[in-house]
mmCIF file of C-alpha atoms in Angstrom:
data_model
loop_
_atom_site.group_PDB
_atom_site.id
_atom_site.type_symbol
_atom_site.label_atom_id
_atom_site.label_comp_id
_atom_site.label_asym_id
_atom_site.label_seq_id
_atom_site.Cartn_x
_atom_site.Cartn_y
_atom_site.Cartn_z
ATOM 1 C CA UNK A 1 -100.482 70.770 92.510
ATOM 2 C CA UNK A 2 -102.856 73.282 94.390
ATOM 3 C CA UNK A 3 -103.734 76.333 92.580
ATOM 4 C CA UNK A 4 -106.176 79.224 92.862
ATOM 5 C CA UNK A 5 -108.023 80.278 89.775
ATOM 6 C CA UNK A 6 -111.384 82.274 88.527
ATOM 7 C CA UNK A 7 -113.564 80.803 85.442
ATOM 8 C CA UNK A 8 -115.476 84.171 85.967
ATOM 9 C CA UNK A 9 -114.833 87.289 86.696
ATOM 10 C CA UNK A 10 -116.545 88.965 90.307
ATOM 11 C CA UNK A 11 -116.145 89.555 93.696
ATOM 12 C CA UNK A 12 -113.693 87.556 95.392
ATOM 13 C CA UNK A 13 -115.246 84.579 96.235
ATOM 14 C CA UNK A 14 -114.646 83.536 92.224
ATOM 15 C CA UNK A 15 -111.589 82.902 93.438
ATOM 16 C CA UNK A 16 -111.210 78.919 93.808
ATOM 17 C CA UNK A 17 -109.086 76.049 94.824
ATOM 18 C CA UNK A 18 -109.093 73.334 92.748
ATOM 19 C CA UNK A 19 -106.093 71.001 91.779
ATOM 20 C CA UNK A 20 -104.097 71.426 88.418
ATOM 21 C CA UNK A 21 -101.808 69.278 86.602
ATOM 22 C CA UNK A 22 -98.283 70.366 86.967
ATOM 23 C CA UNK A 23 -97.315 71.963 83.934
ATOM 24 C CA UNK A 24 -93.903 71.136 82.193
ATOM 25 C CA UNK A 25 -91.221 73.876 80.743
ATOM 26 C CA UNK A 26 -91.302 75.153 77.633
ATOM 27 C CA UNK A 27 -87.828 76.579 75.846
ATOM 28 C CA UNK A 28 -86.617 79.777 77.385
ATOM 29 C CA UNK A 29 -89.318 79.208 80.780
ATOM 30 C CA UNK A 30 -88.615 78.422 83.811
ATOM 31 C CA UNK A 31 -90.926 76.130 86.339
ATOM 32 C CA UNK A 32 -90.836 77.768 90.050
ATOM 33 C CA UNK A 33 -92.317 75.810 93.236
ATOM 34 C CA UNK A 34 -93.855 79.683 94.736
ATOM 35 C CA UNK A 35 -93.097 80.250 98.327
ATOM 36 C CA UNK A 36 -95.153 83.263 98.492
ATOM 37 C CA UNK A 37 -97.244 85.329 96.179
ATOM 38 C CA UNK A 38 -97.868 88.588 96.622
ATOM 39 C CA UNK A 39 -101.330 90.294 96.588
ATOM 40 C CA UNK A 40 -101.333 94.109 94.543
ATOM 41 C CA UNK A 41 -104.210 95.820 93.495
ATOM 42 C CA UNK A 42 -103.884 95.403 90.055
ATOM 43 C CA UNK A 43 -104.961 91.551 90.896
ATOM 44 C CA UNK A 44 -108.041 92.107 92.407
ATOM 45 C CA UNK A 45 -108.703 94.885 90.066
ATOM 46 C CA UNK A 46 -108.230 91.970 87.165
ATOM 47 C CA UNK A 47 -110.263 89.819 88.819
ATOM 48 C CA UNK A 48 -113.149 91.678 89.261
ATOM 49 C CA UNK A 49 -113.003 92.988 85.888
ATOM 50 C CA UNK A 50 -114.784 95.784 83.779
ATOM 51 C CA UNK A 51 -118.308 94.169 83.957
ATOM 52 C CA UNK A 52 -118.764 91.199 86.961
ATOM 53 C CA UNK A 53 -119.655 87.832 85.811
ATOM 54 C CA UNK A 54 -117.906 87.749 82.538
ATOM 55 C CA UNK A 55 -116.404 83.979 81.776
ATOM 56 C CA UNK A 56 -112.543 83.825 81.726
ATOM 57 C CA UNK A 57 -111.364 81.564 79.481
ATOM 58 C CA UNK A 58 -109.400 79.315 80.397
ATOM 59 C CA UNK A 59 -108.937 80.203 83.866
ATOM 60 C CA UNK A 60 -106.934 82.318 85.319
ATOM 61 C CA UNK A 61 -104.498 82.093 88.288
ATOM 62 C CA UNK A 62 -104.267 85.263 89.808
ATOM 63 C CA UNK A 63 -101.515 87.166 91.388
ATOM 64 C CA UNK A 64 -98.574 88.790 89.514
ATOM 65 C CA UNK A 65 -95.568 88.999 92.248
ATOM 66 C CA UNK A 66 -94.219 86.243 94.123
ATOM 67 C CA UNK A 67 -90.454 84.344 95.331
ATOM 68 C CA UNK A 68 -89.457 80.732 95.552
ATOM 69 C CA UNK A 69 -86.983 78.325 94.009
ATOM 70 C CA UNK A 70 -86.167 77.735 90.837
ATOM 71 C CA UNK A 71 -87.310 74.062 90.017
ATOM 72 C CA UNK A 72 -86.672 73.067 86.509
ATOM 73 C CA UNK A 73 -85.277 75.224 83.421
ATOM 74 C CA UNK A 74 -86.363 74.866 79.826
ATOM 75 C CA UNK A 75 -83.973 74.303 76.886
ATOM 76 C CA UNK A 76 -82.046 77.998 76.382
ATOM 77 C CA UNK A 77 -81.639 78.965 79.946
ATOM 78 C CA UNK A 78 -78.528 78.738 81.926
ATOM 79 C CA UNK A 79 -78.703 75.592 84.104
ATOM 80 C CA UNK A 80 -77.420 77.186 86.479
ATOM 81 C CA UNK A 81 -80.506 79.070 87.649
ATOM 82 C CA UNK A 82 -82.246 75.225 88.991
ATOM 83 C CA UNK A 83 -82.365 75.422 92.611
ATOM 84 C CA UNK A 84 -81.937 79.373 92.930
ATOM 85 C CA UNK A 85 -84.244 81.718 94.998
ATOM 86 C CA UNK A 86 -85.684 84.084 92.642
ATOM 87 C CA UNK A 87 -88.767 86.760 92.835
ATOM 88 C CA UNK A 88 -90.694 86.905 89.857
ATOM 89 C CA UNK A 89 -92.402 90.094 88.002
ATOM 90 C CA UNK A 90 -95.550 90.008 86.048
ATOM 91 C CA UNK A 91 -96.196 86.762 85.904
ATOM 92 C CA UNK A 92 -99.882 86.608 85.429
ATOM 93 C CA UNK A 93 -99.621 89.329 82.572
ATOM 94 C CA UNK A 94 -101.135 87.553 79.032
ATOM 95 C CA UNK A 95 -100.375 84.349 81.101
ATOM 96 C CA UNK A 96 -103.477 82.399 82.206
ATOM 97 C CA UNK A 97 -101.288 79.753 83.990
ATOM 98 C CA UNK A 98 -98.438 81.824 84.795
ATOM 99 C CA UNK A 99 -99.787 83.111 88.267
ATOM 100 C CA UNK A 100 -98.114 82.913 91.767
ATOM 101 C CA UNK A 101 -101.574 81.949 93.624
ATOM 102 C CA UNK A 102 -100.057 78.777 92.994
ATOM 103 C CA UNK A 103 -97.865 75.537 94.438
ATOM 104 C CA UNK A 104 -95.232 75.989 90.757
ATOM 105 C CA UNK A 105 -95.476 78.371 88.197
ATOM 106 C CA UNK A 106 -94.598 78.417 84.587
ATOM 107 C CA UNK A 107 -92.814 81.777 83.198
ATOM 108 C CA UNK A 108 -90.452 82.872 80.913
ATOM 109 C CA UNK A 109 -86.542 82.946 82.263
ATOM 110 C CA UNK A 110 -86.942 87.330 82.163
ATOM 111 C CA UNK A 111 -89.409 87.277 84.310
ATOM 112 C CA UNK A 112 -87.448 85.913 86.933
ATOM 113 C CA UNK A 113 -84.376 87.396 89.159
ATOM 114 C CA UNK A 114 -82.112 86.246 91.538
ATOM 115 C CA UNK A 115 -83.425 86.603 95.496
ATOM 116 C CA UNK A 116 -79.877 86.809 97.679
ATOM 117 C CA UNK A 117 -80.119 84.287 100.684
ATOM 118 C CA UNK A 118 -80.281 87.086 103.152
ATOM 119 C CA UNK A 119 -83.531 88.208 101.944
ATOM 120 C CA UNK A 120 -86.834 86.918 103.255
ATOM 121 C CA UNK A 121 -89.477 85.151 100.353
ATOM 122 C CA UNK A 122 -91.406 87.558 101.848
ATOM 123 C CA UNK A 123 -89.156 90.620 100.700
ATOM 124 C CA UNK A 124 -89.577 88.972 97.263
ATOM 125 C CA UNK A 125 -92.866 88.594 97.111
ATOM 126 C CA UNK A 126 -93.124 92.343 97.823
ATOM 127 C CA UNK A 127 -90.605 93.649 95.105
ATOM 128 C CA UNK A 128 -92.237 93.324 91.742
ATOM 129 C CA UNK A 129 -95.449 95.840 90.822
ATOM 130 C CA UNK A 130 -94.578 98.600 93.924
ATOM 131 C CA UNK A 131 -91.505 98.848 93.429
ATOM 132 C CA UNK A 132 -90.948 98.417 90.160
ATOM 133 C CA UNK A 133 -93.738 101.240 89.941
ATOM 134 C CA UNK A 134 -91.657 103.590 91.895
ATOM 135 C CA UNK A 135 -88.875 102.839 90.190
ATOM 136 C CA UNK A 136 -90.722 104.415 87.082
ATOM 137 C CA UNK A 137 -92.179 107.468 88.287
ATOM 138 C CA UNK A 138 -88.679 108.471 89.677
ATOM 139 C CA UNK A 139 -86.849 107.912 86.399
ATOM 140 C CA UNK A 140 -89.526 109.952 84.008
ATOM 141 C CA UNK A 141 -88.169 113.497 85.342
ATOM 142 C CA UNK A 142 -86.567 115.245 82.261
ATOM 143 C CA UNK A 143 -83.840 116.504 83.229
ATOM 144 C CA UNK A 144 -83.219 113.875 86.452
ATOM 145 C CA UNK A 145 -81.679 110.285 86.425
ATOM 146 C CA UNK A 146 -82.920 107.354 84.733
ATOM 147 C CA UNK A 147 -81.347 104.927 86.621
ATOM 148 C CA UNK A 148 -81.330 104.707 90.732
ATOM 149 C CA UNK A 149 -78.777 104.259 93.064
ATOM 150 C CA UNK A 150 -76.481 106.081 95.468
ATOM 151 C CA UNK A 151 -76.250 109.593 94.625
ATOM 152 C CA UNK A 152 -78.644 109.116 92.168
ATOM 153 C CA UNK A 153 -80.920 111.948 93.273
ATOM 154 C CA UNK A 154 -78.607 113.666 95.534
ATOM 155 C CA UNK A 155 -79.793 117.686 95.385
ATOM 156 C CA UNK A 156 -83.550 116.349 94.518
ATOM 157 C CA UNK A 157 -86.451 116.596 96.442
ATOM 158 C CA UNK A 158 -89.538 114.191 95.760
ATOM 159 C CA UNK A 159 -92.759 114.104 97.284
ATOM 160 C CA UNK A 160 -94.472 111.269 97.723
ATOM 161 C CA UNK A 161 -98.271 111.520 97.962
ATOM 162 C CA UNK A 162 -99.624 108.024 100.309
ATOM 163 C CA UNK A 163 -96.248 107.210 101.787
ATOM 164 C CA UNK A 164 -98.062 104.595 103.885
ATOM 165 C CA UNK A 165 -99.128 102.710 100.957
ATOM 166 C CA UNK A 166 -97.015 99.834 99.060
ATOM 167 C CA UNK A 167 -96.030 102.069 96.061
ATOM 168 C CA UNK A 168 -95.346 105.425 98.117
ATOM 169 C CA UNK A 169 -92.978 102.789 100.910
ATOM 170 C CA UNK A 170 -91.563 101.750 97.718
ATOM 171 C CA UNK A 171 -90.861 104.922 96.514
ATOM 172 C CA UNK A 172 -89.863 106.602 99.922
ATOM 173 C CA UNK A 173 -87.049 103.277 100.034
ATOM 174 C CA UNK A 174 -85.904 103.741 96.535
ATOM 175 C CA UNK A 175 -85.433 107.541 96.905
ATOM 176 C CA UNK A 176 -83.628 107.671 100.141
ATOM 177 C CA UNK A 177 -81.414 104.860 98.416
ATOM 178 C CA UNK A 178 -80.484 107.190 95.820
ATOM 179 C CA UNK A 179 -79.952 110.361 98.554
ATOM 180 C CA UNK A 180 -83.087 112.431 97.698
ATOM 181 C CA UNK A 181 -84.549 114.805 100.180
ATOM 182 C CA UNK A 182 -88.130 112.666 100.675
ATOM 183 C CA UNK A 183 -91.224 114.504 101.464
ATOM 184 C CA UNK A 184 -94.274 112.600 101.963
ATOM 185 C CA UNK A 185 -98.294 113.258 102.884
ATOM 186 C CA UNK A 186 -100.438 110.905 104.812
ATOM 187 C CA UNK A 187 -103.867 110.865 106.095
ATOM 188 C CA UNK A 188 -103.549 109.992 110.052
ATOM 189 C CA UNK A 189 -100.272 110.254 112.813
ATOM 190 C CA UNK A 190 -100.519 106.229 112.356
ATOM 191 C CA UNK A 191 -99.749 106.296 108.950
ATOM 192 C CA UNK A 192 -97.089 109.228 109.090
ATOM 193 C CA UNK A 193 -95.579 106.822 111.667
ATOM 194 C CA UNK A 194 -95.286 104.477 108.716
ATOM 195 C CA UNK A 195 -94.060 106.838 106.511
ATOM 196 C CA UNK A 196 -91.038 107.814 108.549
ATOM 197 C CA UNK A 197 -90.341 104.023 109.787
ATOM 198 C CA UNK A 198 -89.754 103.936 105.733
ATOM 199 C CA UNK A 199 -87.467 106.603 106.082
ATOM 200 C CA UNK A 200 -89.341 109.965 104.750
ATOM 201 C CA UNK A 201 -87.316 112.851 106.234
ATOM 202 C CA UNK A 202 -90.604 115.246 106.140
ATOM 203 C CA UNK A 203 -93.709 113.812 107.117
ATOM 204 C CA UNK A 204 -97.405 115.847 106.470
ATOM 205 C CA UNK A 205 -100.783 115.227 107.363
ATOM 206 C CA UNK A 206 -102.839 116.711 104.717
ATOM 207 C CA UNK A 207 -105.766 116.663 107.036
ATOM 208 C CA UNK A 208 -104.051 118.491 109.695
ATOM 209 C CA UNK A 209 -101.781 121.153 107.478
ATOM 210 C CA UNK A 210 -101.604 123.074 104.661
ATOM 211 C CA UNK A 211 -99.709 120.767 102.194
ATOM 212 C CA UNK A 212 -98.468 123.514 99.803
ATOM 213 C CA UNK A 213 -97.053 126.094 102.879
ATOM 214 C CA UNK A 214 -95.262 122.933 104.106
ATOM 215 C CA UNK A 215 -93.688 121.608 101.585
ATOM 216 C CA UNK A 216 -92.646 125.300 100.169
ATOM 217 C CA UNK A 217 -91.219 125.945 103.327
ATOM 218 C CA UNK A 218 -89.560 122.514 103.104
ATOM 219 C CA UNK A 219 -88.459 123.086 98.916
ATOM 220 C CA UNK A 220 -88.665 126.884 98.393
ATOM 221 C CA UNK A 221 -88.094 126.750 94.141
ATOM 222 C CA UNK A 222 -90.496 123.535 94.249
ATOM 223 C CA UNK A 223 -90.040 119.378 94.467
ATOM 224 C CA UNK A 224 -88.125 117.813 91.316
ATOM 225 C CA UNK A 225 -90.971 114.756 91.351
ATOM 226 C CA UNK A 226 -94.254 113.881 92.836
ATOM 227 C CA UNK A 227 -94.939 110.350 93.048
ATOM 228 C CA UNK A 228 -99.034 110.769 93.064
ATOM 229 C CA UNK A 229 -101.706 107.898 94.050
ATOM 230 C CA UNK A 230 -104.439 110.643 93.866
ATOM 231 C CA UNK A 231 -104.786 113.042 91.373
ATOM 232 C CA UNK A 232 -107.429 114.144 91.260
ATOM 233 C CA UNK A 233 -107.403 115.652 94.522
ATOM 234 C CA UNK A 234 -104.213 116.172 94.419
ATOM 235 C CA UNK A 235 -103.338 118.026 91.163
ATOM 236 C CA UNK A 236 -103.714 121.750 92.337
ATOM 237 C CA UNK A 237 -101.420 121.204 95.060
ATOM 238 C CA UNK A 238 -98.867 118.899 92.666
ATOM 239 C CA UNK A 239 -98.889 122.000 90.559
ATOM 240 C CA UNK A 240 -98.420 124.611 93.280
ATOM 241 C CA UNK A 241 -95.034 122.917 94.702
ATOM 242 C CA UNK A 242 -93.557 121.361 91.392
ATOM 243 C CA UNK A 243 -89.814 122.792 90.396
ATOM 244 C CA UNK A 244 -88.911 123.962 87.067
ATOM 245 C CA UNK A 245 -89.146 120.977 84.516
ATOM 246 C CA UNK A 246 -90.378 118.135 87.396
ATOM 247 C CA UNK A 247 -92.509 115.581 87.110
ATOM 248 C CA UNK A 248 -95.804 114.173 88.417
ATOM 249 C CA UNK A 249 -95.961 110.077 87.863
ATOM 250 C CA UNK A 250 -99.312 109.487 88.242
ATOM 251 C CA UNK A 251 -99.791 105.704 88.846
ATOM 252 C CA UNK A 252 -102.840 105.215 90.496
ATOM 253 C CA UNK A 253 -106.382 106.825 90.389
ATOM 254 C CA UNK A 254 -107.381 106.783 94.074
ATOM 255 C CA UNK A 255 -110.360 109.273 94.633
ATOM 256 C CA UNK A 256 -111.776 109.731 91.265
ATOM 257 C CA UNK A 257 -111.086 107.971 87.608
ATOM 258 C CA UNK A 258 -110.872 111.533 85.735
ATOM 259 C CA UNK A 259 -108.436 114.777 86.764
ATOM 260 C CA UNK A 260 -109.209 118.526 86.190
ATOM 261 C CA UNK A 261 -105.285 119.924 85.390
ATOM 262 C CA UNK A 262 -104.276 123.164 86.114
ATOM 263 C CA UNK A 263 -103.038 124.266 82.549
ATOM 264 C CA UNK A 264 -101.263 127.571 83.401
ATOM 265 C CA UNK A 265 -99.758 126.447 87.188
ATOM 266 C CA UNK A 266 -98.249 123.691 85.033
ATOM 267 C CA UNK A 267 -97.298 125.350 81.970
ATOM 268 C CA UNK A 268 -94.931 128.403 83.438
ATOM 269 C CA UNK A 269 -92.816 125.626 85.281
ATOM 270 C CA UNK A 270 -92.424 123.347 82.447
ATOM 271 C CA UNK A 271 -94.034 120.400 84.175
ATOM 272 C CA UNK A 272 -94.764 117.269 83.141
ATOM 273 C CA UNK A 273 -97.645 115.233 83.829
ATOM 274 C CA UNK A 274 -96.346 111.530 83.377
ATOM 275 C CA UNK A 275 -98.919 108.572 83.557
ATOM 276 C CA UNK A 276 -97.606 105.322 84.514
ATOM 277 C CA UNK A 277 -98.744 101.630 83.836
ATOM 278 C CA UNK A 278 -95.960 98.668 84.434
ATOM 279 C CA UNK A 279 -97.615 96.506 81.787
ATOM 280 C CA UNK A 280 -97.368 99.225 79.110
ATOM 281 C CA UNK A 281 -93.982 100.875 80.042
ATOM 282 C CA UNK A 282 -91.184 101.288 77.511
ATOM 283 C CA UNK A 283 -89.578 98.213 77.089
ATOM 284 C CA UNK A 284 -86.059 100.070 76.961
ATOM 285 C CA UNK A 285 -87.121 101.189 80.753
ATOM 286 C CA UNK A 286 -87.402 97.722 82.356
ATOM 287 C CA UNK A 287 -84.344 96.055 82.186
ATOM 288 C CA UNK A 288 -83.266 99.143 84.305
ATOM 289 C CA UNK A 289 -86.035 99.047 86.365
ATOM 290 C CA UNK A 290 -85.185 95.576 87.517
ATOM 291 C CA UNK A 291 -81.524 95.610 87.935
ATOM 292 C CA UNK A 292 -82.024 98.728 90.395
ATOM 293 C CA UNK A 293 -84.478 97.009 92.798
ATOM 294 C CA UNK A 294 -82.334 93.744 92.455
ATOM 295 C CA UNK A 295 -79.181 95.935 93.323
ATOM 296 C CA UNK A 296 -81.226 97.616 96.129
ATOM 297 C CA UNK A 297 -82.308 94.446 97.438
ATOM 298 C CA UNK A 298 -78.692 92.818 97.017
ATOM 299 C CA UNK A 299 -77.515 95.925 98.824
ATOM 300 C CA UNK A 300 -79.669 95.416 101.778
ATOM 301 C CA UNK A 301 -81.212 98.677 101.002
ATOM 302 C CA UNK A 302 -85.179 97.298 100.891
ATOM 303 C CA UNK A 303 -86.821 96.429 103.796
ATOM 304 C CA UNK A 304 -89.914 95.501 104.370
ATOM 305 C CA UNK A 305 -92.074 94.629 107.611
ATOM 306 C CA UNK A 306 -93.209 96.904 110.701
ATOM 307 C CA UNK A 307 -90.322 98.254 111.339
ATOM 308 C CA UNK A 308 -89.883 99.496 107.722
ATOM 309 C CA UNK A 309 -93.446 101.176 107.539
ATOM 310 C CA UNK A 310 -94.904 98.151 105.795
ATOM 311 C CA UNK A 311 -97.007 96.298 108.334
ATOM 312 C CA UNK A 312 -97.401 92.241 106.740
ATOM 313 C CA UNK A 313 -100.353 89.898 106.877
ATOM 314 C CA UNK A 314 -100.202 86.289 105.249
ATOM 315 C CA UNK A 315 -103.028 84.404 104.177
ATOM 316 C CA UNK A 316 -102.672 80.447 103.537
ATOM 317 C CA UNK A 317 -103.329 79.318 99.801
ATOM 318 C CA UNK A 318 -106.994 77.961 100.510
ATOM 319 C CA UNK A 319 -107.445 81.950 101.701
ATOM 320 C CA UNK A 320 -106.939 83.958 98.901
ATOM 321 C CA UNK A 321 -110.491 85.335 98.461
ATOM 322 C CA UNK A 322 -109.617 86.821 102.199
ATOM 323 C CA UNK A 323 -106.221 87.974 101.021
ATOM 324 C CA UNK A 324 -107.708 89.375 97.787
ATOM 325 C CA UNK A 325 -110.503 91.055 100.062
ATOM 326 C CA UNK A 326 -108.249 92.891 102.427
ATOM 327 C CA UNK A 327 -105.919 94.732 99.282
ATOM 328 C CA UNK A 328 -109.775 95.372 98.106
ATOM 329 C CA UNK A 329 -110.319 96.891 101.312
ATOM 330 C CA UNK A 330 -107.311 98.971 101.356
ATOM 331 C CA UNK A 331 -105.392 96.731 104.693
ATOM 332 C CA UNK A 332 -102.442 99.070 105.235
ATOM 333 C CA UNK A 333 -99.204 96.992 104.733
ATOM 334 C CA UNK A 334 -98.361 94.215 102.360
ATOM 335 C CA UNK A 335 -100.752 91.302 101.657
ATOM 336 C CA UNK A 336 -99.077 87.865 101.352
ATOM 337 C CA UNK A 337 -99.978 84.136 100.585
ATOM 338 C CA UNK A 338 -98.062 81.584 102.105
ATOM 339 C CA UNK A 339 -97.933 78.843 99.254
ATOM 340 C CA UNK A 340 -95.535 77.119 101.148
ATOM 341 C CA UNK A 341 -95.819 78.281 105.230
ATOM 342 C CA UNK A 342 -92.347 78.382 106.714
#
């Protein structure tokens, strides 16, 4: 089978075909023949490493979200997932060959759920690390919902800081699913266009307005949670417009690795500054982290594509450095690699 890997770790040209032996299933695993696998930054980010040129050993095959069909089951699973479309979640994580930059992939049966035939590989592809991400830092509000859903947050307000990006579409989605009042910030008209395609019901340009005035006027007593890609420019204003016990999820550090919080803006409401990694999450979180994006997506609630604020662009396999390149370069919309072109 055709696979990308890296021996080394670098820019993305380390990234190379080669071709692998297909690998057989363990107990409890399942063997998937990927459709698509979809490009986050947390892959190139692994890829490239703390230091560049440092060996990887064995190889790794990159890329932690992907879809396709179930191909052969391991002793302990229920036969009955062979032939099914599935996304998968994490499967590069402590997994050298468990990658989807790849024809089939080798993972445990969890890390695998059920894709409804209505939905696209390409909506599968998308689902795992964004919105799995959102789902987390809009369940880590103290006194708000741990699970999402209809109603869920009806009377909340969240802001979402980078609604154009994967994570904040993801989050706008998920929290209009679950009838919160969405507020978002972008950096351009184009990408507040985005934003609202997604389904924001307040759109602001933080290069154009004053982010705090708006959103007060918006949420006089303050948003319930932020879902922040950018803290540290972002942390006065998160504590200027945050609501009596809310939350900031910080999941990304976009515009500077280390944040200056403002102690006493915080401290009066109660806030909490939450810090969120998938890999690391509770483990008591993520079973209800995936059955509300697989109820979402069984609902017909997730979309993703132009016309849902998430521009695409799909790479063939023997592309992936290009793919990898464009997340790298911060493409707006959803990177994809066509393992099997449709």
């Amino acid at each position: 089978m055709r696979a990308i890997q890296y021996s080394v770790t670098g820019e993305p040209d380390v990234l190379t075909l080669v071709d692998r032996p297909l690998t057989e299933v363990g107990p409890g695993e399942v063997r998937v023949r990927i459709h698509r696998s979809g490009v986050n930054p947390t892959d190139w980010k692994s890829r490239r490493g703390s230091e560049a040129g440092t060996p990887v050993h064995p190889a790794q095959v990159p890329n932690q979200d992907g879809s396709g069909l179930v191909d052969a089951v391991g002793q302990g699973v229920d036969a009955a997932l062979a032939g099914r479309r599935v996304w998968l979640w994490e499967a590069a994580y402590q997994r050298p060959s468990g990658g989807t930059a790849q024809e089939y992939a080798v993972v445990p049966a969890r890390h695998v759920v059920p894709l409804p035939d209505d939905a696209s590989y390409d909506l599968g592809a998308a689902l795992g690390v964004p919105f799995l991400t959102a789902h987390r830092c809009l369940t880590v509000t103290e006194d708000g919902p741990d699970r999402l859903g209809p109603g869920k947050l009806a009377g909340r307000t969240v802001l979402v800081a980078g609604g154009a990006g994967a994570v904040g579409n993801a989050a706008i989605q998920l929290a209009r699913w679950s009838d919160a009042t969405v507020i978002t910030t972008v950096s351009s008209p184009e990408k507040g266009r985005l934003a609202a395609l997604a389904g924001a019901d307040h759109v602001i340009d933080y290069k154009q307005q004053d982010v705090v005035a708006e959103v007060r006027a918006i949420a006089p007593h303050g948003v319930h949670t932020i879902v922040e890609v950018s803290p540290a420019a972002n942390a006065a204003i998160d504590a200027a417009v945050i609501a009596p016990n809310g939350s900031v999820s910080v999941y990304a550090t976009d515009g500077g690795a280390t944040t200056e919080l403002p102690v006493r803006a915080s401290m009066v409401p109660n806030a909490r500054w939450q810090f969120v990694l998938l890999y690391t999450a509770p483990e008591s979180w993520r079973p209800r982290g995936l059955a509300d994006v697989a109820a979402a997506v069984e609902s017909g609630a997730i979309r993703i594509g132009p016309d849902a604020g998430l521009p695409l662009h799909h790479y063939p396999l023997d592309r992936a450095a290009d793919a990898h390149a464009a997340v790298e370069d911060a493409v707006v919309g959803k990177v994809l690699i066509d393992v099997i072109p449709d």
